PDB file of C-alpha atoms in Angstrom:
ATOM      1  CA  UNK A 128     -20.490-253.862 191.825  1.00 95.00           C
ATOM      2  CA  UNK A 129     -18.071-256.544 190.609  1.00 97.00           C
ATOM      3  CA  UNK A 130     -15.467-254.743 189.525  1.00 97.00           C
ATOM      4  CA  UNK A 131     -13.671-257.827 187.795  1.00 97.00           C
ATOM      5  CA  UNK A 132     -16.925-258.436 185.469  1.00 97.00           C
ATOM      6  CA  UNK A 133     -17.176-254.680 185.112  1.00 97.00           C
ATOM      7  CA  UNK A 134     -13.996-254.646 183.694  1.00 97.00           C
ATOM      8  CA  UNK A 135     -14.384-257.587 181.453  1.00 95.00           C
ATOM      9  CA  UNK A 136     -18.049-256.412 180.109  1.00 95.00           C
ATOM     10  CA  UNK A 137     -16.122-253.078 179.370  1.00 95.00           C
ATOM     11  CA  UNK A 138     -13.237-254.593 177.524  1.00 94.00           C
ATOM     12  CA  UNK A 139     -15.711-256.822 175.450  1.00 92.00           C
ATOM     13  CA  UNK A 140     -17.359-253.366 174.367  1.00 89.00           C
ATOM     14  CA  UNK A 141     -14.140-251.912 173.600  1.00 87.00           C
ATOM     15  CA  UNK A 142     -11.597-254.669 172.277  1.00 82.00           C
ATOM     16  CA  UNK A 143     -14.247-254.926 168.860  1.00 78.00           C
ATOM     17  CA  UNK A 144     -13.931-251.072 168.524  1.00 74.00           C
ATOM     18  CA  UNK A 145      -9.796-251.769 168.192  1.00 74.00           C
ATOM     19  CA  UNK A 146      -9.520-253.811 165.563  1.00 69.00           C
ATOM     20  CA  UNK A 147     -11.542-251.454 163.407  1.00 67.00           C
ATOM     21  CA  UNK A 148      -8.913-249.008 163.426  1.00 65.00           C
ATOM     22  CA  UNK A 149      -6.068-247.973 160.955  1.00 62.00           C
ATOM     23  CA  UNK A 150      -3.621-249.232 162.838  1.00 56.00           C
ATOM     24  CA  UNK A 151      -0.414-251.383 161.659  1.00 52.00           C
ATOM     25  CA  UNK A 152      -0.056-253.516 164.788  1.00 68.00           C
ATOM     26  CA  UNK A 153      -2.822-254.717 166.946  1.00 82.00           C
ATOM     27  CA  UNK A 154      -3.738-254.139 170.670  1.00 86.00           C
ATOM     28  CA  UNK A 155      -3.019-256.885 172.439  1.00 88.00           C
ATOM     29  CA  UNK A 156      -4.984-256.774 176.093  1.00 91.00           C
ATOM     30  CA  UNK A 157      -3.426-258.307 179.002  1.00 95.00           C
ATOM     31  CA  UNK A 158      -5.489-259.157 182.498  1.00 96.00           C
ATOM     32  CA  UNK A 159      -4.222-259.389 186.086  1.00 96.00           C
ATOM     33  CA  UNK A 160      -7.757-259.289 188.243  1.00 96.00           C
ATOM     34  CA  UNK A 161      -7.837-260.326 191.646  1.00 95.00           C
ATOM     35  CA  UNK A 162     -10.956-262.387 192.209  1.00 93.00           C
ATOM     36  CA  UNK A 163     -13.680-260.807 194.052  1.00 94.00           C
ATOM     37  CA  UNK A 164     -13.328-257.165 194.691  1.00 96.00           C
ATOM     38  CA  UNK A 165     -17.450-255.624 195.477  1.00 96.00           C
ATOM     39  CA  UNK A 166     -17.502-251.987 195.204  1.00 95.00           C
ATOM     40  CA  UNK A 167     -19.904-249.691 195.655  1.00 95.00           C
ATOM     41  CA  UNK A 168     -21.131-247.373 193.113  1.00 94.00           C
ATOM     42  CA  UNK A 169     -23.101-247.176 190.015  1.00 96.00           C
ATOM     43  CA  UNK A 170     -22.537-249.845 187.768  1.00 95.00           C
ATOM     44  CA  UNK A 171     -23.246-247.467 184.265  1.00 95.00           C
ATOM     45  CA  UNK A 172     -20.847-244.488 185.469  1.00 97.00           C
ATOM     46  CA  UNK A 173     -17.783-246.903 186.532  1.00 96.00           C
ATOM     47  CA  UNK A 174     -18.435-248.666 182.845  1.00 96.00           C
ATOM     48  CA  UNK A 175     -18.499-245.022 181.255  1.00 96.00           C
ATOM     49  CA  UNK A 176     -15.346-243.907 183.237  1.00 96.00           C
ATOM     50  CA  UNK A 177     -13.269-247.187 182.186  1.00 96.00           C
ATOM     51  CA  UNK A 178     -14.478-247.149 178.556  1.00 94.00           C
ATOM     52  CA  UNK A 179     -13.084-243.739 178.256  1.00 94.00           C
ATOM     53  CA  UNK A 180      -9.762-244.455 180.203  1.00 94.00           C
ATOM     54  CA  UNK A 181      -9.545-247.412 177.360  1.00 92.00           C
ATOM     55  CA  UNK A 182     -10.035-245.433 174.477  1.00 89.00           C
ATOM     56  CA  UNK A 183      -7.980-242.557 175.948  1.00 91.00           C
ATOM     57  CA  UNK A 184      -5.361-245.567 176.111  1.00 90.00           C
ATOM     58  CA  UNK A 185      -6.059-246.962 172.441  1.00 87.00           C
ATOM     59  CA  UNK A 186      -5.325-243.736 171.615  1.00 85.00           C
ATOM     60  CA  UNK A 187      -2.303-243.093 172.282  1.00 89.00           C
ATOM     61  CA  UNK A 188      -1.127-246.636 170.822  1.00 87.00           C
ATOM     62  CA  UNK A 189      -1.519-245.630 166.990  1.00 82.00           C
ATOM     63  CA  UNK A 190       1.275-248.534 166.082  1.00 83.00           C
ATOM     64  CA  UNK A 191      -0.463-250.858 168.209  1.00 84.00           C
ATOM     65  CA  UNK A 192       1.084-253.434 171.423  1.00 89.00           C
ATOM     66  CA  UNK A 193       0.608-254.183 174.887  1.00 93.00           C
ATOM     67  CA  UNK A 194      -2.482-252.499 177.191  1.00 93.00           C
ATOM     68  CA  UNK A 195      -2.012-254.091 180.600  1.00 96.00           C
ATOM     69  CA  UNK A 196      -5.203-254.188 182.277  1.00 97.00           C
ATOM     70  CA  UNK A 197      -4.561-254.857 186.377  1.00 97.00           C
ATOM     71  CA  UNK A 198      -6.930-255.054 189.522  1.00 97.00           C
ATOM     72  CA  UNK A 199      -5.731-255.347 192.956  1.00 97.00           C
ATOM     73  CA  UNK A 200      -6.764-254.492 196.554  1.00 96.00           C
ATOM     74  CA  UNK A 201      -4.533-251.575 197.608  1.00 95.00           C
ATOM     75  CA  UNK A 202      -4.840-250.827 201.367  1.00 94.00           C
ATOM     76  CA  UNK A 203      -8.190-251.421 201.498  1.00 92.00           C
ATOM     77  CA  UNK A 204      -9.275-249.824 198.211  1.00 95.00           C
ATOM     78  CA  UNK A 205      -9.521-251.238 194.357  1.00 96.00           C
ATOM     79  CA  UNK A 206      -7.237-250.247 192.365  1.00 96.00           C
ATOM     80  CA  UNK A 207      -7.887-250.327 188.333  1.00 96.00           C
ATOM     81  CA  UNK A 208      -4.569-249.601 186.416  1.00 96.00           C
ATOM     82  CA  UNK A 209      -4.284-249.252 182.917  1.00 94.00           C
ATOM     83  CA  UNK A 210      -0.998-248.865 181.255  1.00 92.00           C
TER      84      UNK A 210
END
C-alpha cells in the first residue's frame, strides 16, 4: 500500500466532512509526506483507522486551526503523525 496516496484519498474523504461543521474557524490541513513509503497491509482497514484518527482530531478542534498531517520513515518503519 502507498501510504502517501492512502493518506491523501483519506483526507479528500474527510476535509469535505469539515467544512460542514458549526465551527467558527476552519481546519486548515497541512502535509509533510515523504515520497514513496509501500507498506503492507490492507488498504480498507489502514483508510478506516486514519479516517477515525482524523475525525477523532477534528474533534477536538471545535474553534478550528492547524491539523499537521506528517509521514516519515522512522528506523525502518512509517510513521503517520497527526497533531
Amino acid at each position: 500500500v502507498d501510504v502517501g496516496q492512502l493518506l491523501e484519498s483519506v483526507l479528500m474523504l474527510a476535509e469535505p466532512a469539515w467544512t460542514l461543521r458549526d465551527v467558527t474557524e476552519a481546519i486548515v490541513v497541512r502535509r509533510s509526506f515523504s515520497d514513496g513509503i509501500i507498506v503492507r497491509g490492507v488498504p480498507g482497514e489502514l483508510q478506516e483507522a486514519v479516517l477515525n484518527l482524523l475525525h477523532n482530531a477534528s474533534d477536538a478542534m471545535p474553534e478550528g486551526g492547524v491539523l499537521q498531517v506528517t509521514l516519515r520513515v522512522v528506523e525502518q518503519h512509517a510513521e503517520i503523525r497527526i497533531t
